[in-house]
Amino acid sequence: MFDFIKDNLILNDPMLIGANISILLSVIGIVFILTYFKKWKWLWTEWLTTVDHKKIGIMYIIAAIVMLFRGGVDALLMRAQLTVPNNEFLTSHHYNEIFTTHGTIMIIFMAMPFVMGLMNVVVPLQIGARDVAFPYLNALSFWSFFFGAILFNISFVFGGSPDAGWTNYAPLAIEGSTGPGINYYLLGLQISGIGTLLTGINFIVTIIKMRAPGMTLLRMPMFTWTSLVTAFIIVFAFPVLTVTLALMTFDRIFGTHFFTLADGGMPMLWANLFWIWGHPEVYIVILPAFGIFSEIISAFARKTLFGYKSMVISIVTISFLSFLVWVHHFFTMGGSAAVNSVFSITTMAIAIPTGIKIFNWLLTLYKGRIEFSVPMLWSVGFIPTFLIGGVTGVMLGMAAADFQYHNSYFLVAHFHYTLIAGTVFACFAGFVFWYPKMFGHKLNERLGKWTFWFFTIGFNVCFLPQFLLGFDGMPRRVYTYGPEDGWTGLNVISTIGGIGMGIAFMILVYNVYYSFRYSKRETTGDVWGNGRTLEWATTTAVAPHYNFAVVPEVKGYDAFWLMKQEKQKEKIEYKPIHMPSNAGTPIVMSAFFFVAGFGLVFKLWWIAILGGIGVLACLAVRSLRSHKEDEGYYVSVDEILKTEEKKEA
Amino acid sequence: MFKKFKPLISVVMGLLFLIVLSGCSELAVFDPKGPNAETLRDLIMYSIYFMLVIMIVVYVLFAFVIVKFRDRKNFNEKDHEPNIHGSTKLEIIWTLIPIVIIIALSIPTVKVLYELEQPPKETAHKEPIVIHATSADWKWIFSYPEEDIETINYVNVPEDHPILFKITSADSMSSFWVPQIGGQEYGMPGMVNDLYLQADEPGIYDGMNSNFTGEGMTHQKFNFVALEEDEYQNWLKDTQENAPELTEETYEKLMLPETVEELTFSNTHLDIVDHGVDSGEYAMKIREKYGIEVGVQDEEENDQEESDSTDESNSHHHH
Ligand code: HEM
Ligand SMILES: [Cu+2]
Ligand SMILES: [Cu+2]
């Protein structure tokens, strides 16, 4: 056992030793603080076993921001390496590990959990529900994501990271990669994928079944709509991932030959299965972003969303199309002109509904009275920036032209323009917008504006030059280049932009601290004064754990805005509210998933079996106790009265 | 408030101009040296014009709304109409316009896709020279079956002559790309992809593998050398007479995951193995023979010494 740890702990690299030490110190620090302030019990009852969708959402968001930091450090290391030709800062081996973990973490462990966190916080509130349909399952979703992420992340300091790209193409990922890295990838994604699939199911049922009276489908807020469509995409796409990962896990661990070179495996099958999941995955992170922008633009333009119905039609269309375009990842695989033509056209067709949305946003601004607070800056900044991602997407969709763009920096620039200007801008926008709902105070506006400008300008400076690098024939995923290639100047500019984004992130973190100390505490539910949807209708800035003392009645689109117009003030009769109890099994069970996963990564069968038994035991405990746990408890009228009176007069 | 967005818009615009200006001159894709790359360049330029028009329209509208309707001291309340729900007419217009644009982009795309499946029109009367381009981690192997020669990490071709590259791979999936000559194509074990290319001007052009294949991928480059017809003929003759023979042992060494310098041989590997059919087994066998660790290993295998690397049970997983 000791040998096993000694062999796998990476101690030959100063950077990684530093990482090891800082991880160890942080863990000791956290344990110390929790013990010193006697916070263990609080942590356990208030957070680790919570089934409150808002707290789960907050935990998702915190984890996502930590992962944004990790992925961002990876990004800056890569940019550092690429700044000058023939740089020896990173070896090829390290660079490969870093771009692989960067891509995987950013998409699977940052973007997706961030939007899921926002969905968790906001969607039940927006539809006037007390909770999600399956609160217990929701906790399980979060914890399996969390432990999947941890498993993936420890590869960095224990055993070595995956190095076959976030697409993990076979046969490279099987026969071309030694060590446990790829196993970490397979099991980390598998475990967190369980959580994602459960979330998909949970939100479909929540949104379909738990809307407040009067909230017809066509009165649902845009963010709820995009979350619903996203949940459907998850339910159709994620089982593909589950099976695909499982097959490669068999190849790597049990010696089967699904995707191997040897023994008649089919490496290309991996690529196809991967993108059948992978392309819809991109829309899983972009559609909720569109929803967030819609809410914010309409709130701060003080106007109802323009073309609501065509917005709904276009997101549904996009979700269908997202399953019909995966072959665009293989335009250069020697498919016939006919096949390439068909997929070229379906791919470009996605631009039509996307274009509709852009014009609807512009028309929502038209005749508005626009207030440029920080969430609005992100949302308005999104339009011109994302447009660049959109038009270059159409260019990539032209199959013949893609022969020149594929695998080049043109592609790298394009997908960062869509993922960052789309998803990351939306995450920041939604984070700032709903921050008071989660924490009871706003983030500082001035610091927020600094973050926005540093990030947006840094972002464009970083990625616009990469289109040119692509035109100049610089392939992606290369760890270095020569001075004779002529790519130095543009790479230097690009790195400068990357640093700008890093500074923006630090200002954001400082802002969280600063606002916690100095921001005015908000007491009204409608903190921006512009709220149009029901999440702003709860009594206090932080919604009480039962959300609504009385289930609101919805009279039209923009439900809360309509209520404000009417301003009726009747005497309200409170009744006791039924809420679900906390549960410890989700976190324990996910921890056992982690143990099982870890065992499989190193083929330490006894650990794997131990983890498996633990999971089964948790399932058994839950089945035996479920009638008790699901009984829940009642919030008394007294308590409701007390909470509701906290609202300012 | 417009001032607030000025930095963003000027950065974006400035860099866009950079794209357009520098675009047309030196960047490899815009500096084609063969008919295929020229066709692609024209298609790309055609699409860029469309995209610029779209961007200008949206940016102008965007600048207009955020400047005119920003909340400010002397905001004219008449400009604020909070209840506009939509306009079927407008929405139909901005659905139809993109449809028209997509059609306008699809037609030339499809045309070019079919065109690239054939040898270039101008030289259609000439019989294409067939060259097999095989990638093996991390090198390019070029075989001229008619001429019975083989080159490693460089390929010589005559100018103004269609070349039919038959692209495949001995192990991982790679991508054959010479940006100034034409678009790329994947090479996969057990499959062959055809790619017609042609160079119009003598010169040395950068070729590479642009698909990630592990540690040595960055260095998997080759020179694509276009020669004048008689120079090419001289080189052929010289190679056939003077280059060494490719032995099976030398070829086996090429299957190992390493980079090598340029090499030239007076026969081809095609008698040893056909990678277009082999689907990677051959390379895996050779690696095992030379004791190269391939993919995942069982712990027992790690513990065992090299001596039993030929052991049957041990080789089961990896052939
Ligand atoms: C914040 C600043 C960021 C910088 C400076 C940055 C930089 C980079 C760099 C240098 C690469 C490697 C390109 C290559 O060698 O092929 C890369 C790859 C990638 N990035 Fe980022 N990135 C950033 C943010 C993001 C975000 C937010 C996402 C997703 C939400 C993302 C997703 C990816 C993906 C999927 C890859 C491809 C990885 C692969 O090739 O397997 N990046 N990024
Ligand atoms: Cu795609
Ligand atoms: Cu293939």
Short mmCIF file of N, CA and C in Angstrom, two decimals, chain A residues 51-55 119-133 135 138 206 210 437 525 534-552 574 577-580 633 635 639-640 643-644:
data_model
loop_
_atom_site.label_atom_id
_atom_site.label_comp_id
_atom_site.label_asym_id
_atom_site.label_seq_id
_atom_site.Cartn_x
_atom_site.Cartn_y
_atom_site.Cartn_z
N VAL A 51 -31.41 19.20 1.38
CA VAL A 51 -32.11 18.86 0.14
C VAL A 51 -32.79 20.12 -0.42
N ASP A 52 -32.44 21.28 0.14
CA ASP A 52 -33.00 22.54 -0.34
C ASP A 52 -32.37 22.89 -1.69
N HIS A 53 -33.22 23.06 -2.70
CA HIS A 53 -32.67 23.27 -4.05
C HIS A 53 -31.78 24.51 -4.12
N LYS A 54 -32.07 25.53 -3.30
CA LYS A 54 -31.26 26.75 -3.38
C LYS A 54 -29.86 26.51 -2.84
N LYS A 55 -29.79 25.76 -1.74
CA LYS A 55 -28.46 25.47 -1.18
C LYS A 55 -27.68 24.55 -2.11
N MET A 119 -29.78 26.98 -12.45
CA MET A 119 -31.09 26.35 -12.65
C MET A 119 -31.67 25.93 -11.31
N ASN A 120 -30.83 25.33 -10.49
CA ASN A 120 -31.31 24.85 -9.19
C ASN A 120 -31.81 25.99 -8.33
N VAL A 121 -31.06 27.08 -8.32
CA VAL A 121 -31.47 28.20 -7.48
C VAL A 121 -32.76 28.81 -8.01
N VAL A 122 -32.82 28.99 -9.33
CA VAL A 122 -33.84 29.87 -9.88
C VAL A 122 -35.11 29.17 -10.36
N VAL A 123 -34.97 28.04 -11.04
CA VAL A 123 -36.14 27.49 -11.74
C VAL A 123 -37.32 27.20 -10.80
N PRO A 124 -37.13 26.51 -9.68
CA PRO A 124 -38.29 26.28 -8.82
C PRO A 124 -38.94 27.59 -8.38
N LEU A 125 -38.11 28.62 -8.11
CA LEU A 125 -38.67 29.91 -7.72
C LEU A 125 -39.46 30.52 -8.88
N GLN A 126 -38.90 30.40 -10.08
CA GLN A 126 -39.56 31.02 -11.23
C GLN A 126 -40.91 30.41 -11.53
N ILE A 127 -41.08 29.14 -11.22
CA ILE A 127 -42.37 28.51 -11.52
C ILE A 127 -43.26 28.50 -10.28
N GLY A 128 -42.84 29.16 -9.22
CA GLY A 128 -43.68 29.26 -8.03
C GLY A 128 -43.80 27.95 -7.28
N ALA A 129 -42.74 27.13 -7.31
CA ALA A 129 -42.80 25.84 -6.62
C ALA A 129 -42.08 25.93 -5.28
N ARG A 130 -42.41 25.01 -4.38
CA ARG A 130 -41.74 25.01 -3.07
C ARG A 130 -40.39 24.31 -3.15
N ASP A 131 -40.24 23.44 -4.14
CA ASP A 131 -39.02 22.66 -4.23
C ASP A 131 -38.97 22.02 -5.61
N VAL A 132 -37.95 21.20 -5.86
CA VAL A 132 -37.95 20.41 -7.09
C VAL A 132 -38.79 19.16 -6.86
N ALA A 133 -39.03 18.42 -7.93
CA ALA A 133 -39.90 17.25 -7.80
C ALA A 133 -39.29 16.19 -6.88
N PRO A 135 -36.40 16.14 -4.30
CA PRO A 135 -35.32 16.82 -3.58
C PRO A 135 -34.18 15.88 -3.19
N ASN A 138 -32.05 15.21 -6.03
CA ASN A 138 -31.30 16.41 -6.38
C ASN A 138 -29.99 16.45 -5.59
N THR A 206 -40.09 18.41 -12.56
CA THR A 206 -40.37 19.63 -11.80
C THR A 206 -41.11 20.66 -12.67
N MET A 210 -44.87 20.92 -11.51
CA MET A 210 -44.93 21.69 -10.27
C MET A 210 -45.14 23.19 -10.47
N LYS A 437 -30.36 37.10 -4.26
CA LYS A 437 -31.31 36.04 -3.92
C LYS A 437 -30.63 34.94 -3.11
N GLY A 525 -37.50 41.53 -1.52
CA GLY A 525 -37.30 40.39 -2.42
C GLY A 525 -36.88 40.86 -3.79
N LEU A 534 -41.17 35.27 -11.01
CA LEU A 534 -41.60 34.99 -9.65
C LEU A 534 -40.49 34.86 -8.62
N GLU A 535 -39.24 34.60 -9.05
CA GLU A 535 -38.20 34.47 -8.02
C GLU A 535 -38.07 35.76 -7.22
N TRP A 536 -38.50 36.89 -7.81
CA TRP A 536 -38.39 38.17 -7.10
C TRP A 536 -39.58 38.41 -6.18
N ALA A 537 -40.55 37.50 -6.21
CA ALA A 537 -41.76 37.69 -5.42
C ALA A 537 -41.65 37.12 -4.02
N THR A 538 -40.56 36.39 -3.73
CA THR A 538 -40.44 35.85 -2.37
C THR A 538 -40.20 36.99 -1.39
N THR A 539 -40.54 36.71 -0.12
CA THR A 539 -40.55 37.81 0.83
C THR A 539 -39.22 38.49 1.06
N THR A 540 -38.17 37.72 1.31
CA THR A 540 -36.91 38.35 1.65
C THR A 540 -35.90 38.15 0.53
N ALA A 541 -34.79 38.89 0.64
CA ALA A 541 -33.76 38.78 -0.38
C ALA A 541 -33.33 37.33 -0.55
N VAL A 542 -33.08 36.67 0.58
CA VAL A 542 -32.81 35.24 0.51
C VAL A 542 -34.15 34.54 0.68
N ALA A 543 -34.52 33.77 -0.33
CA ALA A 543 -35.83 33.13 -0.24
C ALA A 543 -35.83 32.17 0.94
N PRO A 544 -36.91 32.14 1.75
CA PRO A 544 -36.98 31.18 2.86
C PRO A 544 -36.97 29.75 2.33
N HIS A 545 -36.64 28.79 3.18
CA HIS A 545 -36.44 27.45 2.64
C HIS A 545 -37.69 26.86 2.02
N TYR A 546 -38.87 27.41 2.39
CA TYR A 546 -40.10 26.92 1.76
C TYR A 546 -40.49 27.75 0.54
N ASN A 547 -39.62 28.66 0.11
CA ASN A 547 -39.84 29.52 -1.05
C ASN A 547 -41.00 30.49 -0.91
N PHE A 548 -42.23 29.97 -1.06
CA PHE A 548 -43.38 30.88 -1.03
C PHE A 548 -44.29 30.51 0.14
N ALA A 549 -44.63 31.52 0.95
CA ALA A 549 -45.54 31.26 2.06
C ALA A 549 -46.91 30.87 1.51
N VAL A 550 -47.29 31.53 0.44
CA VAL A 550 -48.54 31.19 -0.23
C VAL A 550 -48.20 31.01 -1.70
N VAL A 551 -48.65 29.92 -2.28
CA VAL A 551 -48.31 29.68 -3.68
C VAL A 551 -48.93 30.79 -4.54
N PRO A 552 -48.08 31.46 -5.33
CA PRO A 552 -48.58 32.59 -6.10
C PRO A 552 -49.51 32.15 -7.23
N TYR A 574 -52.05 32.07 6.40
CA TYR A 574 -50.99 31.08 6.22
C TYR A 574 -51.44 29.72 6.68
N ILE A 577 -46.65 24.43 6.11
CA ILE A 577 -46.10 23.99 4.83
C ILE A 577 -45.31 22.72 5.03
N HIS A 578 -45.52 21.78 4.13
CA HIS A 578 -44.81 20.51 4.23
C HIS A 578 -43.50 20.57 3.47
N MET A 579 -42.41 20.20 4.13
CA MET A 579 -41.10 20.21 3.47
C MET A 579 -40.38 18.88 3.72
N PRO A 580 -39.51 18.49 2.77
CA PRO A 580 -38.79 17.22 2.94
C PRO A 580 -37.66 17.35 3.97
N TYR A 633 -41.48 17.14 7.18
CA TYR A 633 -41.95 17.81 8.40
C TYR A 633 -42.77 19.03 7.99
N VAL A 635 -43.61 23.11 8.42
CA VAL A 635 -43.18 24.41 8.90
C VAL A 635 -44.40 25.05 9.54
N GLU A 639 -43.65 30.07 12.51
CA GLU A 639 -42.36 30.28 11.86
C GLU A 639 -42.54 31.05 10.55
N ILE A 640 -43.58 30.69 9.82
CA ILE A 640 -43.82 31.40 8.55
C ILE A 640 -44.07 32.88 8.83
N THR A 643 -40.85 34.66 9.55
CA THR A 643 -40.02 34.86 8.36
C THR A 643 -40.61 35.95 7.47
N GLU A 644 -41.89 35.88 7.28
CA GLU A 644 -42.51 36.81 6.34
C GLU A 644 -42.47 38.25 6.85
#
